[in-house]
Amino acid sequence: MNRVLKSPFLVALLAGLVILVLAFVPALWQVLRGTASAPVSSADTPWSIAARGDGVAAFGLQLPGSTLADAERRWGEDLQLAVMAETGQAGALEGYVERFEAGGVGGRLLLTTALPEAELQRLQQSAAEREPAGGTLWRYRLRASERKAMGATPLVGLSFIPAANLDAQTLRQRFGEPDEIIAPGGRLEHWLYPARGLAIAVDAEGRELLQVVAPADFERRLRAPLKTAVSAAASPAASAPR
């Protein structure tokens, strides 16, 4: 199987059918729970996502370039870090800020890494504790020594879920017209802005999801898997009653 498809860079989007999108790991449900708020500057708002050189600046971080250590310096103890994995799977090393204000929009931020499976399995085995995280998903909390050791791990993606719904008009005002829309006219549309490495899942009945990767990774990490997932969900086999 393609290395990218085996990576933990996945998110489940619900639109009547479950659509698996290659972005932001199996534990995205974590960011739907929020407690304390971490303030951000105007440069960190979702509206400020912008191409910078051969990368993209988003939420005060740079892709490629920023690491878990950069995120920890920015958010300190508000940044939670754990390996999230389905039973028997390597999973993903994730960081997330449960809630912070961004340009007047409260939201949750998830940081994604891409470690080798062997390293993820090692982190599971050395974890300080293992906790159930719903269904067959487990949370492996890192020991303090491992957390520090993982500081140089590069970030490969960010996702942001606003606490409030953002309608299409607001999104167009903030981000402009998308270069492409996948599944136009459906409950769940995917607006693509490849130059900024940005994909927005626009849900007519739920909250939106902003996904950011390095522009050079946009096709393989976001666009191609999105198109494949949407096509699979629309196939007769997927829609047939069981």
Coordinates of N, CA and C in Angstrom, one line a residue:
M1 N 0.8 -1.2 0.0 CA 0.0 0.0 0.0 C 0.9 1.2 0.0
N2 N 0.4 2.3 -0.6 CA 1.1 3.6 -0.7 C 1.5 4.0 0.8
R3 N 2.7 4.5 0.9 CA 3.2 4.9 2.2 C 2.3 6.0 2.8
V4 N 1.8 6.9 2.0 CA 0.9 8.0 2.5 C -0.4 7.4 3.0
L5 N -0.9 6.5 2.3 CA -2.2 5.9 2.8 C -2.0 5.1 4.1
K6 N -0.8 4.7 4.3 CA -0.6 3.9 5.6 C -0.2 4.9 6.7
S7 N 0.0 6.1 6.4 CA 0.4 7.1 7.5 C -0.8 7.4 8.3
P8 N -0.6 8.0 9.5 CA -1.7 8.3 10.4 C -2.4 9.6 10.1
F9 N -2.1 10.2 8.9 CA -2.7 11.5 8.6 C -4.1 11.4 8.1
L10 N -5.0 11.0 9.0 CA -6.4 10.6 8.6 C -7.4 11.4 9.5
V11 N -8.5 11.7 8.9 CA -9.6 12.2 9.7 C -10.9 11.6 9.2
A12 N -11.8 11.3 10.1 CA -13.1 10.8 9.7 C -14.1 12.0 9.6
L13 N -14.7 12.2 8.5 CA -15.7 13.2 8.3 C -17.1 12.5 8.1
L14 N -18.1 13.0 8.9 CA -19.4 12.4 8.8 C -20.3 13.2 7.9
A15 N -20.8 12.6 6.8 CA -21.7 13.3 5.9 C -22.8 12.3 5.5
G16 N -23.5 11.8 6.5 CA -24.4 10.7 6.2 C -23.7 9.4 6.1
L17 N -22.7 9.4 5.2 CA -21.7 8.3 5.1 C -20.4 8.7 5.7
V18 N -19.6 7.8 6.2 CA -18.3 8.2 6.7 C -17.3 8.3 5.6
I19 N -16.7 9.5 5.4 CA -15.7 9.7 4.4 C -14.4 9.8 5.1
L20 N -13.4 9.0 4.7 CA -12.1 9.0 5.3 C -11.3 9.9 4.5
V21 N -10.7 10.9 5.1 CA -9.9 11.9 4.4 C -8.5 11.8 4.9
L22 N -7.5 11.9 4.0 CA -6.1 11.7 4.5 C -5.7 13.0 5.1
A23 N -6.0 13.2 6.4 CA -5.6 14.4 7.1 C -6.1 14.2 8.5
F24 N -5.1 14.5 9.4 CA -5.3 14.7 10.8 C -5.9 13.6 11.6
V25 N -5.4 12.4 11.4 CA -5.3 11.3 12.3 C -6.6 10.7 12.8
P26 N -6.6 9.5 13.4 CA -7.8 8.9 13.8 C -8.4 9.5 15.1
A27 N -7.7 10.3 15.8 CA -8.2 10.8 17.0 C -8.7 12.3 16.9
L28 N -9.1 12.7 15.7 CA -9.6 14.0 15.6 C -10.7 14.3 16.5
W29 N -11.5 13.3 17.0 CA -12.6 13.5 17.9 C -12.1 14.2 19.2
Q30 N -10.8 14.1 19.5 CA -10.3 14.7 20.7 C -10.5 16.2 20.7
V31 N -10.4 16.9 19.5 CA -10.4 18.3 19.5 C -11.9 18.8 19.6
L32 N -12.8 17.9 19.6 CA -14.2 18.3 19.8 C -14.5 18.6 21.3
R33 N -13.6 18.2 22.1 CA -13.7 18.5 23.6 C -12.8 19.6 23.9
G34 N -13.3 20.6 24.7 CA -12.5 21.7 25.0 C -12.7 22.2 26.4
T35 N -11.6 22.7 27.0 CA -11.6 23.3 28.4 C -11.0 24.6 28.3
A36 N -9.7 24.7 28.8 CA -9.1 26.0 28.9 C -8.8 26.6 27.5
S37 N -8.7 27.9 27.5 CA -8.5 28.6 26.2 C -7.0 29.2 26.2
A38 N -6.4 29.0 25.1 CA -5.0 29.6 24.9 C -5.1 30.7 23.9
P39 N -4.8 32.0 24.3 CA -4.9 33.1 23.4 C -3.9 33.0 22.3
V40 N -4.3 33.6 21.1 CA -3.3 33.7 20.0 C -3.4 35.1 19.5
S41 N -2.3 35.5 18.7 CA -2.3 36.8 18.1 C -3.0 36.8 16.8
S42 N -3.2 38.0 16.2 CA -4.0 38.1 15.0 C -3.3 37.3 13.9
A43 N -1.9 37.2 13.9 CA -1.2 36.5 12.9 C -1.5 35.0 13.0
D44 N -2.1 34.5 14.1 CA -2.3 33.1 14.2 C -3.8 32.7 13.8
T45 N -4.6 33.6 13.4 CA -6.0 33.3 13.2 C -6.1 32.4 11.9
P46 N -7.2 31.7 11.8 CA -7.4 30.9 10.6 C -7.4 31.8 9.3
W47 N -7.9 33.0 9.4 CA -7.9 33.9 8.3 C -6.6 34.3 7.8
S48 N -5.5 34.0 8.6 CA -4.2 34.5 8.2 C -3.3 33.4 7.6
I49 N -3.9 32.2 7.3 CA -3.2 31.2 6.6 C -2.7 31.7 5.3
A50 N -1.4 31.6 5.0 CA -0.8 32.2 3.8 C 0.4 31.5 3.4
A51 N 0.6 31.5 2.1 CA 1.9 30.9 1.5 C 3.0 31.8 1.9
R52 N 4.1 31.1 2.2 CA 5.4 31.8 2.6 C 6.5 31.1 2.1
G53 N 7.2 31.6 1.1 CA 8.3 30.9 0.4 C 7.7 29.6 -0.2
D54 N 8.4 28.5 0.1 CA 7.9 27.2 -0.4 C 7.0 26.5 0.6
G55 N 6.6 27.2 1.6 CA 5.7 26.6 2.6 C 4.5 27.4 2.9
V56 N 3.9 27.2 4.1 CA 2.7 27.9 4.5 C 2.8 28.3 5.9
A57 N 2.4 29.5 6.3 CA 2.3 29.9 7.7 C 0.9 29.8 8.1
A58 N 0.7 29.1 9.3 CA -0.7 28.9 9.8 C -0.6 28.7 11.3
F59 N -1.5 29.4 12.0 CA -1.6 29.3 13.4 C -0.3 29.5 14.1
G60 N 0.5 30.4 13.6 CA 1.8 30.7 14.2 C 2.9 29.7 14.0
L61 N 2.6 28.8 13.1 CA 3.6 27.7 12.8 C 3.9 27.8 11.3
Q62 N 4.9 27.0 10.9 CA 5.3 27.0 9.5 C 5.4 25.6 9.0
L63 N 4.8 25.3 7.9 CA 4.9 23.9 7.2 C 5.5 24.1 5.9
P64 N 6.6 23.4 5.6 CA 7.4 22.6 6.5 C 8.2 23.5 7.4
G65 N 8.8 23.0 8.4 CA 9.7 23.7 9.3 C 9.5 23.6 10.7
S66 N 8.2 23.8 11.2 CA 8.0 23.8 12.6 C 8.0 22.3 13.2
T67 N 8.3 22.3 14.5 CA 8.4 21.0 15.1 C 7.5 21.0 16.4
L68 N 7.5 19.8 17.0 CA 6.7 19.7 18.3 C 7.3 20.7 19.3
A69 N 8.6 20.9 19.3 CA 9.2 21.8 20.3 C 8.8 23.2 20.0
D70 N 8.6 23.6 18.8 CA 8.1 24.9 18.5 C 6.7 25.1 19.0
A71 N 5.8 24.0 18.9 CA 4.5 24.1 19.4 C 4.5 24.1 20.9
E72 N 5.4 23.4 21.5 CA 5.4 23.4 23.0 C 5.9 24.7 23.5
R73 N 6.8 25.4 22.9 CA 7.2 26.7 23.3 C 6.0 27.7 23.2
R74 N 5.2 27.5 22.2 CA 4.1 28.4 22.0 C 2.9 28.2 22.9
W75 N 2.6 26.9 23.2 CA 1.4 26.6 24.0 C 1.7 26.0 25.4
G76 N 3.0 25.6 25.6 CA 3.3 25.1 26.9 C 2.5 23.9 27.3
E77 N 2.0 23.9 28.6 CA 1.2 22.8 29.1 C -0.2 22.7 28.4
D78 N -0.6 23.7 27.7 CA -1.9 23.6 27.0 C -1.8 22.6 25.8
L79 N -0.5 22.3 25.4 CA -0.3 21.4 24.3 C -0.3 20.0 24.9
Q80 N -1.3 19.1 24.5 CA -1.3 17.8 25.0 C -0.7 16.9 23.9
L81 N 0.1 15.9 24.3 CA 0.8 15.0 23.4 C 0.7 13.6 23.7
A82 N 0.3 12.8 22.7 CA 0.1 11.3 23.0 C 0.1 10.6 21.6
V83 N 0.3 9.3 21.7 CA 0.1 8.4 20.5 C -1.3 8.0 20.6
M84 N -2.0 8.2 19.5 CA -3.4 7.7 19.4 C -3.4 6.6 18.4
A85 N -4.0 5.4 18.8 CA -3.9 4.3 17.9 C -5.1 3.3 18.1
E86 N -5.6 2.8 17.0 CA -6.6 1.7 17.0 C -5.8 0.5 17.5
T87 N -6.6 -0.4 18.1 CA -6.0 -1.7 18.6 C -5.2 -2.4 17.5
G88 N -4.0 -2.7 17.8 CA -3.1 -3.4 16.9 C -2.5 -2.6 15.8
Q89 N -2.7 -1.2 15.9 CA -2.2 -0.3 14.9 C -1.1 0.5 15.5
A90 N -0.2 1.1 14.6 CA 0.9 1.9 15.1 C 0.4 3.3 15.5
G91 N -0.7 3.8 14.8 CA -1.3 5.0 15.2 C -0.5 6.3 14.8
A92 N -0.6 7.3 15.6 CA 0.0 8.6 15.3 C 0.4 9.3 16.5
L93 N 1.5 10.0 16.5 CA 1.9 10.9 17.6 C 1.3 12.2 17.3
E94 N 0.4 12.7 18.2 CA -0.4 13.9 17.9 C -0.2 14.9 19.1
G95 N -0.2 16.2 18.7 CA -0.3 17.2 19.7 C -1.6 17.9 19.5
Y96 N -2.3 18.4 20.5 CA -3.5 19.2 20.3 C -3.7 20.2 21.5
V97 N -4.2 21.3 21.1 CA -4.6 22.4 22.0 C -6.1 22.3 22.0
E98 N -6.6 22.0 23.2 CA -8.0 21.6 23.2 C -8.9 22.8 22.8
R99 N -8.5 24.0 23.2 CA -9.3 25.2 22.8 C -8.5 26.4 22.9
F100 N -8.7 27.3 21.9 CA -8.1 28.6 22.0 C -8.9 29.5 21.1
E101 N -8.8 30.8 21.3 CA -9.5 31.8 20.5 C -8.6 32.2 19.3
A102 N -9.2 32.2 18.1 CA -8.4 32.6 16.9 C -9.3 33.6 16.1
G103 N -8.9 34.8 16.2 CA -9.6 35.8 15.4 C -11.1 35.9 15.8
G104 N -11.4 35.8 17.1 CA -12.7 35.8 17.5 C -13.5 34.5 17.4
V105 N -12.9 33.5 16.8 CA -13.5 32.2 16.6 C -12.8 31.2 17.5
G106 N -13.6 30.7 18.5 CA -13.1 29.6 19.4 C -12.9 28.4 18.6
G107 N -11.9 27.6 18.8 CA -11.7 26.4 18.1 C -10.7 25.5 18.7
R108 N -10.5 24.3 18.1 CA -9.6 23.3 18.6 C -8.5 23.1 17.5
L109 N -7.3 22.9 17.9 CA -6.2 22.8 17.0 C -5.5 21.4 17.2
L110 N -5.3 20.7 16.1 CA -4.6 19.4 16.2 C -3.4 19.5 15.3
L111 N -2.3 19.0 15.9 CA -1.0 19.0 15.2 C -0.6 17.5 14.8
T112 N -0.3 17.3 13.6 CA 0.0 16.0 13.1 C 1.5 15.8 12.8
T113 N 2.0 14.6 13.1 CA 3.4 14.3 12.8 C 3.3 13.0 11.9
A114 N 4.5 12.6 11.4 CA 4.6 11.4 10.6 C 5.8 10.6 11.0
L115 N 5.7 9.9 12.0 CA 6.8 9.0 12.5 C 6.8 7.6 11.9
P116 N 7.9 7.0 11.8 CA 7.9 5.6 11.3 C 7.1 4.7 12.2
E117 N 6.5 3.6 11.7 CA 5.7 2.7 12.5 C 6.5 2.1 13.7
A118 N 7.7 1.8 13.4 CA 8.5 1.2 14.5 C 8.7 2.1 15.7
E119 N 8.9 3.4 15.4 CA 9.0 4.4 16.4 C 7.7 4.6 17.2
L120 N 6.6 4.6 16.5 CA 5.3 4.7 17.1 C 5.0 3.5 18.1
Q121 N 5.4 2.3 17.6 CA 5.2 1.1 18.4 C 6.1 1.2 19.7
R122 N 7.3 1.7 19.5 CA 8.2 1.9 20.7 C 7.6 2.8 21.7
L123 N 7.0 3.9 21.2 CA 6.4 4.9 22.1 C 5.2 4.3 22.8
Q124 N 4.5 3.5 22.1 CA 3.3 2.8 22.8 C 3.9 1.9 23.9
Q125 N 4.9 1.2 23.7 CA 5.4 0.2 24.7 C 6.0 1.0 25.9
S126 N 6.6 2.2 25.7 CA 7.2 2.9 26.8 C 6.3 4.0 27.4
A127 N 5.0 4.0 26.9 CA 4.1 5.0 27.4 C 3.9 5.0 28.9
A128 N 3.7 6.2 29.5 CA 3.4 6.3 30.9 C 2.1 5.6 31.3
E129 N 1.1 5.7 30.4 CA -0.1 5.0 30.7 C -0.9 4.9 29.3
R130 N -1.8 3.9 29.3 CA -2.7 3.7 28.2 C -4.1 3.8 28.7
E131 N -4.9 4.7 27.9 CA -6.3 5.0 28.3 C -7.2 4.7 27.1
P132 N -8.4 4.1 27.4 CA -9.3 4.0 26.3 C -9.8 5.3 25.8
A133 N -10.0 5.5 24.5 CA -10.4 6.8 23.9 C -11.6 6.6 23.1
G134 N -12.4 5.6 23.3 CA -13.6 5.4 22.6 C -13.5 4.3 21.5
G135 N -14.4 3.3 21.6 CA -14.4 2.2 20.6 C -13.1 1.4 20.8
T136 N -12.4 1.3 19.6 CA -11.1 0.5 19.7 C -9.9 1.4 19.7
L137 N -10.1 2.7 20.0 CA -9.1 3.7 20.0 C -8.4 3.8 21.4
W138 N -7.1 3.9 21.4 CA -6.4 4.0 22.7 C -5.5 5.3 22.6
R139 N -5.3 5.8 23.8 CA -4.4 7.0 24.0 C -3.2 6.5 24.8
Y140 N -2.0 6.7 24.3 CA -0.8 6.4 25.0 C -0.1 7.7 25.4
R141 N -0.1 8.0 26.6 CA 0.5 9.2 27.1 C 2.0 9.1 27.2
L142 N 2.7 10.0 26.7 CA 4.2 9.9 26.7 C 4.8 10.2 28.1
R143 N 5.8 9.6 28.4 CA 6.6 9.9 29.6 C 7.2 11.3 29.4
A144 N 7.5 12.0 30.5 CA 8.1 13.3 30.3 C 9.4 13.3 29.5
S145 N 10.2 12.2 29.7 CA 11.5 12.1 29.0 C 11.3 11.9 27.5
E146 N 10.2 11.1 27.2 CA 9.9 10.9 25.7 C 9.4 12.2 25.1
R147 N 8.6 12.9 25.9 CA 8.0 14.1 25.3 C 9.1 15.1 24.9
K148 N 10.1 15.2 25.8 CA 11.2 16.1 25.5 C 12.0 15.6 24.3
A149 N 12.2 14.3 24.3 CA 13.0 13.7 23.2 C 12.3 13.8 21.8
M150 N 11.0 14.0 21.8 CA 10.2 14.1 20.6 C 10.2 15.5 20.1
G151 N 10.8 16.4 20.7 CA 10.7 17.8 20.4 C 11.1 18.1 18.9
A152 N 12.1 17.4 18.4 CA 12.6 17.7 17.0 C 11.7 17.1 16.0
T153 N 10.6 16.4 16.4 CA 9.7 15.8 15.4 C 9.0 16.8 14.5
P154 N 9.2 16.8 13.2 CA 8.5 17.8 12.4 C 7.0 17.6 12.3
L155 N 6.3 18.8 12.2 CA 4.9 18.8 12.0 C 4.6 18.6 10.5
V156 N 3.6 17.8 10.1 CA 3.3 17.7 8.7 C 1.9 18.2 8.4
G157 N 1.1 18.5 9.4 CA -0.2 19.0 9.1 C -0.8 19.6 10.4
L158 N -1.8 20.5 10.1 CA -2.6 21.1 11.2 C -4.0 21.1 10.8
S159 N -4.9 20.9 11.8 CA -6.3 21.1 11.5 C -7.0 21.9 12.6
F160 N -8.0 22.6 12.2 CA -8.7 23.5 13.1 C -10.2 23.3 12.9
I161 N -10.9 23.1 14.0 CA -12.4 23.0 14.0 C -12.9 24.2 14.8
P162 N -13.6 25.1 14.1 CA -14.2 26.2 14.8 C -15.3 25.7 15.7
A163 N -15.5 26.3 16.9 CA -16.6 25.9 17.8 C -17.9 26.3 17.2
A164 N -18.0 27.3 16.4 CA -19.2 27.8 15.8 C -19.2 27.5 14.3
N165 N -20.4 27.3 13.8 CA -20.5 27.0 12.3 C -20.1 28.3 11.5
L166 N -19.4 28.1 10.5 CA -19.1 29.2 9.6 C -19.8 28.9 8.2
D167 N -20.6 29.9 7.8 CA -21.3 29.6 6.5 C -20.4 29.9 5.3
A168 N -20.9 29.5 4.2 CA -20.2 29.6 2.9 C -19.8 31.0 2.6
Q169 N -20.7 32.0 2.9 CA -20.5 33.4 2.6 C -19.3 33.9 3.4
T170 N -19.3 33.5 4.7 CA -18.2 34.0 5.6 C -16.9 33.4 5.1
L171 N -16.9 32.1 4.8 CA -15.6 31.5 4.3 C -15.1 32.1 3.0
R172 N -16.0 32.4 2.1 CA -15.6 33.1 0.9 C -15.0 34.5 1.2
Q173 N -15.6 35.2 2.1 CA -15.1 36.5 2.4 C -13.7 36.4 3.0
R174 N -13.5 35.4 3.8 CA -12.2 35.3 4.5 C -11.1 34.6 3.7
F175 N -11.5 33.7 2.9 CA -10.5 32.9 2.1 C -10.5 33.1 0.6
G176 N -11.6 33.7 0.1 CA -11.7 33.9 -1.3 C -12.3 32.7 -2.0
E177 N -12.5 32.7 -3.3 CA -13.1 31.6 -4.0 C -12.1 30.4 -4.1
P178 N -12.6 29.2 -3.8 CA -11.6 28.1 -3.8 C -11.2 27.8 -5.3
D179 N -10.1 27.2 -5.5 CA -9.6 26.8 -6.8 C -10.4 25.6 -7.3
E180 N -10.9 24.8 -6.4 CA -11.6 23.6 -6.7 C -12.6 23.3 -5.6
I181 N -13.7 22.7 -5.9 CA -14.7 22.2 -4.9 C -14.9 20.7 -5.3
I182 N -14.7 19.9 -4.3 CA -15.0 18.5 -4.5 C -16.3 18.2 -3.9
A183 N -17.1 17.5 -4.6 CA -18.5 17.1 -4.2 C -19.4 18.4 -4.0
P184 N -19.4 19.3 -5.0 CA -20.2 20.5 -4.9 C -21.7 20.2 -4.9
G185 N -22.4 21.0 -4.1 CA -23.8 20.8 -3.9 C -24.3 19.8 -2.9
G186 N -23.3 19.0 -2.4 CA -23.7 18.0 -1.4 C -23.7 18.6 0.0
R187 N -24.1 17.8 1.0 CA -24.0 18.3 2.4 C -22.6 18.7 2.8
L188 N -21.6 17.9 2.3 CA -20.2 18.1 2.7 C -19.4 18.4 1.4
E189 N -19.0 19.7 1.3 CA -18.2 20.1 0.2 C -16.7 20.2 0.7
H190 N -15.8 20.0 -0.2 CA -14.4 20.2 0.2 C -13.8 21.3 -0.7
W191 N -13.5 22.4 -0.1 CA -13.0 23.6 -0.8 C -11.4 23.5 -0.8
L192 N -10.8 23.6 -1.9 CA -9.4 23.4 -2.0 C -8.7 24.7 -2.4
Y193 N -7.6 25.0 -1.7 CA -6.7 26.2 -2.0 C -5.3 25.7 -2.0
P194 N -4.9 25.1 -3.1 CA -3.6 24.4 -3.1 C -2.4 25.3 -2.9
A195 N -2.4 26.5 -3.3 CA -1.3 27.4 -3.1 C -1.0 27.7 -1.6
R196 N -2.1 27.6 -0.8 CA -1.9 27.7 0.6 C -1.9 26.4 1.4
G197 N -1.9 25.3 0.7 CA -2.0 24.0 1.3 C -3.2 23.8 2.2
L198 N -4.3 24.4 1.8 CA -5.5 24.5 2.6 C -6.7 23.8 2.0
A199 N -7.3 23.0 2.8 CA -8.6 22.3 2.4 C -9.6 22.6 3.5
I200 N -10.8 23.0 3.1 CA -11.9 23.3 4.1 C -13.0 22.4 3.8
A201 N -13.4 21.6 4.8 CA -14.6 20.7 4.7 C -15.8 21.6 5.2
V202 N -16.6 21.9 4.2 CA -17.8 22.8 4.5 C -19.0 21.9 4.7
D203 N -19.5 21.8 5.9 CA -20.6 20.9 6.3 C -21.9 21.8 6.5
A204 N -22.8 21.5 5.6 CA -24.1 22.3 5.7 C -24.9 22.0 7.0
E205 N -24.5 20.9 7.7 CA -25.3 20.6 8.9 C -24.4 20.5 10.2
G206 N -23.1 20.9 10.0 CA -22.2 20.7 11.2 C -21.1 21.7 11.1
R207 N -20.1 21.5 11.9 CA -19.0 22.4 11.9 C -18.0 22.2 10.8
E208 N -17.3 23.2 10.5 CA -16.3 23.1 9.4 C -15.0 22.6 9.9
L209 N -14.1 22.1 9.0 CA -12.8 21.6 9.3 C -11.8 22.2 8.4
L210 N -10.8 22.9 8.9 CA -9.7 23.5 8.1 C -8.5 22.6 8.2
Q211 N -8.0 22.2 7.1 CA -6.8 21.3 7.1 C -5.7 22.0 6.3
V212 N -4.5 22.0 6.9 CA -3.4 22.7 6.3 C -2.2 21.7 6.2
V213 N -1.6 21.7 5.1 CA -0.3 20.9 4.9 C 0.6 21.8 4.0
A214 N 1.9 21.4 3.9 CA 2.8 22.2 3.0 C 2.2 22.1 1.6
P215 N 2.3 23.2 0.9 CA 1.7 23.2 -0.5 C 2.3 22.1 -1.4
A216 N 3.6 21.7 -1.2 CA 4.2 20.6 -2.0 C 3.5 19.3 -1.7
D217 N 2.9 19.1 -0.5 CA 2.3 17.9 -0.1 C 0.8 17.9 -0.4
F218 N 0.3 18.9 -0.9 CA -1.2 19.1 -1.0 C -1.8 18.0 -1.8
E219 N -1.3 17.7 -3.0 CA -1.9 16.7 -3.8 C -2.0 15.3 -3.2
R220 N -0.8 14.9 -2.6 CA -0.8 13.5 -2.1 C -1.4 13.4 -0.7
R221 N -1.4 14.4 0.1 CA -1.9 14.3 1.4 C -3.4 14.7 1.5
L222 N -3.9 15.5 0.6 CA -5.2 16.0 0.7 C -6.1 15.8 -0.5
R223 N -5.7 16.4 -1.6 CA -6.6 16.4 -2.8 C -6.8 15.0 -3.3
A224 N -5.8 14.2 -3.6 CA -6.0 12.9 -4.2 C -6.8 12.0 -3.2
P225 N -6.4 11.9 -2.0 CA -7.2 11.0 -1.1 C -8.7 11.5 -0.9
L226 N -8.9 12.8 -0.9 CA -10.2 13.3 -0.8 C -11.1 12.9 -2.0
K227 N -10.5 13.0 -3.2 CA -11.3 12.6 -4.4 C -11.5 11.1 -4.4
T228 N -10.6 10.3 -4.0 CA -10.8 8.9 -3.9 C -11.8 8.5 -2.9
A229 N -11.8 9.2 -1.7 CA -12.8 8.9 -0.7 C -14.2 9.3 -1.1
V230 N -14.3 10.4 -1.7 CA -15.6 10.9 -2.1 C -16.2 10.0 -3.2
S231 N -15.3 9.6 -4.2 CA -15.8 8.6 -5.2 C -16.2 7.3 -4.6
A232 N -15.4 6.8 -3.7 CA -15.8 5.5 -3.0 C -17.1 5.6 -2.3
A233 N -17.3 6.7 -1.6 CA -18.6 6.9 -0.9 C -19.8 7.0 -1.8
A234 N -19.6 7.5 -3.0 CA -20.7 7.6 -4.0 C -20.9 6.4 -4.8
S235 N -20.0 5.4 -4.7 CA -20.2 4.2 -5.5 C -21.4 3.4 -5.1
P236 N -22.0 2.6 -6.0 CA -23.1 1.8 -5.7 C -22.9 0.8 -4.6
A237 N -21.7 0.3 -4.4 CA -21.4 -0.7 -3.3 C -21.5 0.0 -2.0
A238 N -21.1 1.3 -2.0 CA -21.1 2.1 -0.7 C -22.5 2.4 -0.3
S239 N -23.4 2.7 -1.3 CA -24.7 3.1 -1.0 C -25.7 2.0 -0.9
A240 N -25.3 0.8 -1.2 CA -26.2 -0.3 -1.2 C -26.6 -0.7 0.3
P241 N -27.9 -1.0 0.5 CA -28.3 -1.4 1.9 C -27.6 -2.7 2.3
R242 N -27.4 -2.8 3.6 CA -26.8 -3.9 4.2 C -27.7 -4.7 5.1

